[in-house]
PDB file of C-alpha atoms in Angstrom:
ATOM      1  CA  UNK A 626      -9.730   2.038  -8.217  1.00 50.00           C
ATOM      2  CA  UNK A 627      -8.113   2.059  -4.799  1.00 55.00           C
ATOM      3  CA  UNK A 628      -9.373  -0.683  -2.411  1.00 63.00           C
ATOM      4  CA  UNK A 629      -9.544   0.596   1.261  1.00 69.00           C
ATOM      5  CA  UNK A 630      -9.657  -1.712   4.199  1.00 72.00           C
ATOM      6  CA  UNK A 631     -11.250   0.358   7.042  1.00 75.00           C
ATOM      7  CA  UNK A 632     -10.146  -2.490   9.439  1.00 79.00           C
ATOM      8  CA  UNK A 633      -6.566  -2.318   8.520  1.00 78.00           C
ATOM      9  CA  UNK A 634      -3.893  -0.488  10.882  1.00 79.00           C
ATOM     10  CA  UNK A 635      -0.967   1.539   9.470  1.00 75.00           C
ATOM     11  CA  UNK A 636       2.344   0.761  11.175  1.00 78.00           C
ATOM     12  CA  UNK A 637       4.211   4.104  11.548  1.00 76.00           C
ATOM     13  CA  UNK A 638       7.487   2.234  12.445  1.00 76.00           C
ATOM     14  CA  UNK A 639       7.912   3.641  15.999  1.00 81.00           C
ATOM     15  CA  UNK A 640       8.205   0.249  17.657  1.00 83.00           C
ATOM     16  CA  UNK A 641       5.089   0.886  19.647  1.00 85.00           C
ATOM     17  CA  UNK A 642       2.043  -1.276  19.446  1.00 88.00           C
ATOM     18  CA  UNK A 643       0.311  -0.446  16.335  1.00 84.00           C
ATOM     19  CA  UNK A 644      -3.119   0.059  17.723  1.00 84.00           C
ATOM     20  CA  UNK A 645      -1.608   2.859  20.031  1.00 86.00           C
ATOM     21  CA  UNK A 646       0.365   4.732  17.418  1.00 84.00           C
ATOM     22  CA  UNK A 647      -0.786   8.044  15.925  1.00 82.00           C
ATOM     23  CA  UNK A 648       0.257  10.129  12.978  1.00 78.00           C
ATOM     24  CA  UNK A 649       2.005  12.447  15.370  1.00 83.00           C
ATOM     25  CA  UNK A 650       4.298   9.468  16.246  1.00 81.00           C
ATOM     26  CA  UNK A 651       5.697   9.222  12.937  1.00 76.00           C
ATOM     27  CA  UNK A 652       7.458  12.546  13.247  1.00 80.00           C
ATOM     28  CA  UNK A 653       9.813  12.932  10.378  1.00 80.00           C
ATOM     29  CA  UNK A 654       8.252  12.293   6.794  1.00 80.00           C
ATOM     30  CA  UNK A 655       9.833   9.562   4.513  1.00 79.00           C
ATOM     31  CA  UNK A 656      11.831  10.927   1.775  1.00 86.00           C
ATOM     32  CA  UNK A 657      12.260   8.829  -1.211  1.00 84.00           C
ATOM     33  CA  UNK A 658      14.767   9.854  -3.937  1.00 89.00           C
ATOM     34  CA  UNK A 659      14.212   8.228  -7.424  1.00 87.00           C
ATOM     35  CA  UNK A 660      17.377   7.586  -9.268  1.00 91.00           C
ATOM     36  CA  UNK A 661      17.714   6.596 -13.044  1.00 90.00           C
ATOM     37  CA  UNK A 662      17.961   2.945 -12.074  1.00 91.00           C
ATOM     38  CA  UNK A 663      15.315   2.952  -9.415  1.00 89.00           C
ATOM     39  CA  UNK A 664      12.376   0.800  -9.923  1.00 88.00           C
ATOM     40  CA  UNK A 665       9.354  -0.488  -7.809  1.00 85.00           C
ATOM     41  CA  UNK A 666       7.416  -3.665  -8.550  1.00 86.00           C
ATOM     42  CA  UNK A 667       3.646  -3.965  -8.041  1.00 82.00           C
ATOM     43  CA  UNK A 668       1.846  -7.167  -8.397  1.00 83.00           C
ATOM     44  CA  UNK A 669      -1.238  -6.293 -10.507  1.00 82.00           C
ATOM     45  CA  UNK A 670      -3.885  -8.907 -11.694  1.00 79.00           C
ATOM     46  CA  UNK A 671      -7.296  -8.769 -13.216  1.00 78.00           C
ATOM     47  CA  UNK A 672     -10.546 -10.246 -11.943  1.00 77.00           C
ATOM     48  CA  UNK A 673     -11.308 -13.254 -14.079  1.00 76.00           C
ATOM     49  CA  UNK A 674     -13.940 -12.670 -16.763  1.00 76.00           C
ATOM     50  CA  UNK A 675     -16.536 -14.848 -18.251  1.00 73.00           C
ATOM     51  CA  UNK A 676     -15.359 -16.275 -21.554  1.00 75.00           C
ATOM     52  CA  UNK A 677     -16.714 -14.590 -24.738  1.00 74.00           C
ATOM     53  CA  UNK A 678     -18.260 -16.496 -27.421  1.00 73.00           C
ATOM     54  CA  UNK A 679     -17.090 -15.937 -31.073  1.00 68.00           C
TER      55      UNK A 679
END
């Protein structure tokens, strides 16, 4: 499941005010090269659940 916040703004990194940026301002796409030692850490958590009875 992907949570989407419709109030959030995407910063394209142009240095302009985020509210005035558009996707056209981004220009060159980000290119990521994954190497053998590359890693990404994502913090994941589970919602607490009610305890189960034996």
